[in-house]
């Protein structure tokens, strides 16, 4: 069957999305949540691990915390980048304060830190706040 495997970031269910539907905002067959709609989803460690390991579309995670000024400053830029890259990659956020094991597992030394995962492996990492154009360029160069 042609298409891309995507983990629903809301319920964790695996979905297969036809190539021609990726940019059209496909929804999860189980819960109806958007799968690749150009919005940033908040995820937990288990969901990130499953998506990074199984998805056919690259996933970019922003490791952040609510008390971090640069993280809050970058949030709208990250959302703009997600809209620009809709259907090509999925952008997610993981709150390292709410999920401290994630910071330890991925050796996060400073926040915000973005990491690109593709085919089950971390492909690139970048720390520090960036404007949306730089985020898009960095992601495009590593996917």
mmCIF file with all atom_site columns, C-alpha atoms in Angstrom, residues 44-110:
data_model
loop_
_atom_site.group_PDB
_atom_site.id
_atom_site.type_symbol
_atom_site.label_atom_id
_atom_site.label_alt_id
_atom_site.label_comp_id
_atom_site.label_asym_id
_atom_site.label_entity_id
_atom_site.label_seq_id
_atom_site.pdbx_PDB_ins_code
_atom_site.Cartn_x
_atom_site.Cartn_y
_atom_site.Cartn_z
_atom_site.occupancy
_atom_site.B_iso_or_equiv
_atom_site.pdbx_formal_charge
_atom_site.auth_seq_id
_atom_site.auth_comp_id
_atom_site.auth_asym_id
_atom_site.auth_atom_id
_atom_site.pdbx_PDB_model_num
ATOM 1  C CA . UNK A 1 44  ? 5.407  13.313 25.744 1.00 0.00 ? 44  UNK A CA 1
ATOM 2  C CA . UNK A 1 45  ? 8.520  11.145 25.705 1.00 0.00 ? 45  UNK A CA 1
ATOM 3  C CA . UNK A 1 46  ? 6.732  7.907  24.745 1.00 0.00 ? 46  UNK A CA 1
ATOM 4  C CA . UNK A 1 47  ? 4.978  9.528  21.774 1.00 0.00 ? 47  UNK A CA 1
ATOM 5  C CA . UNK A 1 48  ? 8.199  11.163 20.582 1.00 0.00 ? 48  UNK A CA 1
ATOM 6  C CA . UNK A 1 49  ? 10.074 7.866  20.780 1.00 0.00 ? 49  UNK A CA 1
ATOM 7  C CA . UNK A 1 50  ? 7.368  5.994  18.858 1.00 0.00 ? 50  UNK A CA 1
ATOM 8  C CA . UNK A 1 51  ? 7.115  8.646  16.125 1.00 0.00 ? 51  UNK A CA 1
ATOM 9  C CA . UNK A 1 52  ? 10.897 9.004  15.800 1.00 0.00 ? 52  UNK A CA 1
ATOM 10 C CA . UNK A 1 53  ? 11.283 5.225  15.513 1.00 0.00 ? 53  UNK A CA 1
ATOM 11 C CA . UNK A 1 54  ? 8.370  4.414  13.160 1.00 0.00 ? 54  UNK A CA 1
ATOM 12 C CA . UNK A 1 55  ? 7.302  7.416  11.083 1.00 0.00 ? 55  UNK A CA 1
ATOM 13 C CA . UNK A 1 56  ? 8.168  7.751  7.410  1.00 0.00 ? 56  UNK A CA 1
ATOM 14 C CA . UNK A 1 57  ? 8.033  11.565 7.643  1.00 0.00 ? 57  UNK A CA 1
ATOM 15 C CA . UNK A 1 58  ? 10.891 13.275 9.521  1.00 0.00 ? 58  UNK A CA 1
ATOM 16 C CA . UNK A 1 59  ? 9.958  14.693 12.918 1.00 0.00 ? 59  UNK A CA 1
ATOM 17 C CA . UNK A 1 60  ? 11.567 17.768 14.464 1.00 0.00 ? 60  UNK A CA 1
ATOM 18 C CA . UNK A 1 61  ? 11.306 18.241 18.220 1.00 0.00 ? 61  UNK A CA 1
ATOM 19 C CA . UNK A 1 62  ? 11.804 21.477 20.141 1.00 0.00 ? 62  UNK A CA 1
ATOM 20 C CA . UNK A 1 63  ? 12.946 20.645 23.668 1.00 0.00 ? 63  UNK A CA 1
ATOM 21 C CA . UNK A 1 64  ? 11.761 23.597 25.783 1.00 0.00 ? 64  UNK A CA 1
ATOM 22 C CA . UNK A 1 65  ? 10.502 24.676 29.229 1.00 0.00 ? 65  UNK A CA 1
ATOM 23 C CA . UNK A 1 66  ? 7.843  27.246 30.232 1.00 0.00 ? 66  UNK A CA 1
ATOM 24 C CA . UNK A 1 67  ? 10.291 29.274 32.365 1.00 0.00 ? 67  UNK A CA 1
ATOM 25 C CA . UNK A 1 68  ? 12.726 29.713 29.443 1.00 0.00 ? 68  UNK A CA 1
ATOM 26 C CA . UNK A 1 69  ? 12.478 33.187 27.864 1.00 0.00 ? 69  UNK A CA 1
ATOM 27 C CA . UNK A 1 70  ? 14.188 32.267 24.567 1.00 0.00 ? 70  UNK A CA 1
ATOM 28 C CA . UNK A 1 71  ? 11.890 29.203 24.322 1.00 0.00 ? 71  UNK A CA 1
ATOM 29 C CA . UNK A 1 72  ? 8.775  31.376 24.655 1.00 0.00 ? 72  UNK A CA 1
ATOM 30 C CA . UNK A 1 73  ? 10.248 33.874 22.201 1.00 0.00 ? 73  UNK A CA 1
ATOM 31 C CA . UNK A 1 74  ? 10.895 31.151 19.604 1.00 0.00 ? 74  UNK A CA 1
ATOM 32 C CA . UNK A 1 75  ? 7.466  29.467 19.934 1.00 0.00 ? 75  UNK A CA 1
ATOM 33 C CA . UNK A 1 76  ? 5.653  31.626 17.320 1.00 0.00 ? 76  UNK A CA 1
ATOM 34 C CA . UNK A 1 77  ? 8.638  31.319 14.968 1.00 0.00 ? 77  UNK A CA 1
ATOM 35 C CA . UNK A 1 78  ? 8.532  27.539 15.329 1.00 0.00 ? 78  UNK A CA 1
ATOM 36 C CA . UNK A 1 79  ? 4.786  27.556 14.549 1.00 0.00 ? 79  UNK A CA 1
ATOM 37 C CA . UNK A 1 80  ? 5.412  29.643 11.416 1.00 0.00 ? 80  UNK A CA 1
ATOM 38 C CA . UNK A 1 81  ? 8.067  27.129 10.333 1.00 0.00 ? 81  UNK A CA 1
ATOM 39 C CA . UNK A 1 82  ? 5.586  24.268 10.884 1.00 0.00 ? 82  UNK A CA 1
ATOM 40 C CA . UNK A 1 83  ? 3.115  25.941 8.528  1.00 0.00 ? 83  UNK A CA 1
ATOM 41 C CA . UNK A 1 84  ? 5.813  26.511 5.907  1.00 0.00 ? 84  UNK A CA 1
ATOM 42 C CA . UNK A 1 85  ? 6.912  22.850 6.050  1.00 0.00 ? 85  UNK A CA 1
ATOM 43 C CA . UNK A 1 86  ? 3.432  21.283 6.167  1.00 0.00 ? 86  UNK A CA 1
ATOM 44 C CA . UNK A 1 87  ? 3.393  17.836 4.553  1.00 0.00 ? 87  UNK A CA 1
ATOM 45 C CA . UNK A 1 88  ? 7.208  17.616 4.455  1.00 0.00 ? 88  UNK A CA 1
ATOM 46 C CA . UNK A 1 89  ? 8.092  17.224 8.160  1.00 0.00 ? 89  UNK A CA 1
ATOM 47 C CA . UNK A 1 90  ? 6.219  17.359 11.451 1.00 0.00 ? 90  UNK A CA 1
ATOM 48 C CA . UNK A 1 91  ? 7.236  19.796 14.184 1.00 0.00 ? 91  UNK A CA 1
ATOM 49 C CA . UNK A 1 92  ? 6.553  18.948 17.825 1.00 0.00 ? 92  UNK A CA 1
ATOM 50 C CA . UNK A 1 93  ? 7.443  20.370 21.236 1.00 0.00 ? 93  UNK A CA 1
ATOM 51 C CA . UNK A 1 94  ? 8.472  18.461 24.334 1.00 0.00 ? 94  UNK A CA 1
ATOM 52 C CA . UNK A 1 95  ? 8.366  20.241 27.708 1.00 0.00 ? 95  UNK A CA 1
ATOM 53 C CA . UNK A 1 96  ? 11.553 19.151 29.513 1.00 0.00 ? 96  UNK A CA 1
ATOM 54 C CA . UNK A 1 97  ? 10.209 20.392 32.846 1.00 0.00 ? 97  UNK A CA 1
ATOM 55 C CA . UNK A 1 98  ? 7.104  18.184 32.585 1.00 0.00 ? 98  UNK A CA 1
ATOM 56 C CA . UNK A 1 99  ? 9.147  15.289 31.142 1.00 0.00 ? 99  UNK A CA 1
ATOM 57 C CA . UNK A 1 100 ? 12.602 15.457 32.805 1.00 0.00 ? 100 UNK A CA 1
ATOM 58 C CA . UNK A 1 101 ? 13.513 11.943 31.599 1.00 0.00 ? 101 UNK A CA 1
ATOM 59 C CA . UNK A 1 102 ? 13.439 13.259 28.025 1.00 0.00 ? 102 UNK A CA 1
ATOM 60 C CA . UNK A 1 103 ? 16.132 15.817 28.758 1.00 0.00 ? 103 UNK A CA 1
ATOM 61 C CA . UNK A 1 104 ? 18.332 13.123 30.279 1.00 0.00 ? 104 UNK A CA 1
ATOM 62 C CA . UNK A 1 105 ? 17.661 10.534 27.557 1.00 0.00 ? 105 UNK A CA 1
ATOM 63 C CA . UNK A 1 106 ? 18.494 12.949 24.719 1.00 0.00 ? 106 UNK A CA 1
ATOM 64 C CA . UNK A 1 107 ? 21.320 14.684 26.630 1.00 0.00 ? 107 UNK A CA 1
ATOM 65 C CA . UNK A 1 108 ? 19.745 18.128 26.372 1.00 0.00 ? 108 UNK A CA 1
ATOM 66 C CA . UNK A 1 109 ? 22.291 20.603 27.757 1.00 0.00 ? 109 UNK A CA 1
ATOM 67 C CA . UNK A 1 110 ? 20.481 23.857 26.957 1.00 0.00 ? 110 UNK A CA 1
#
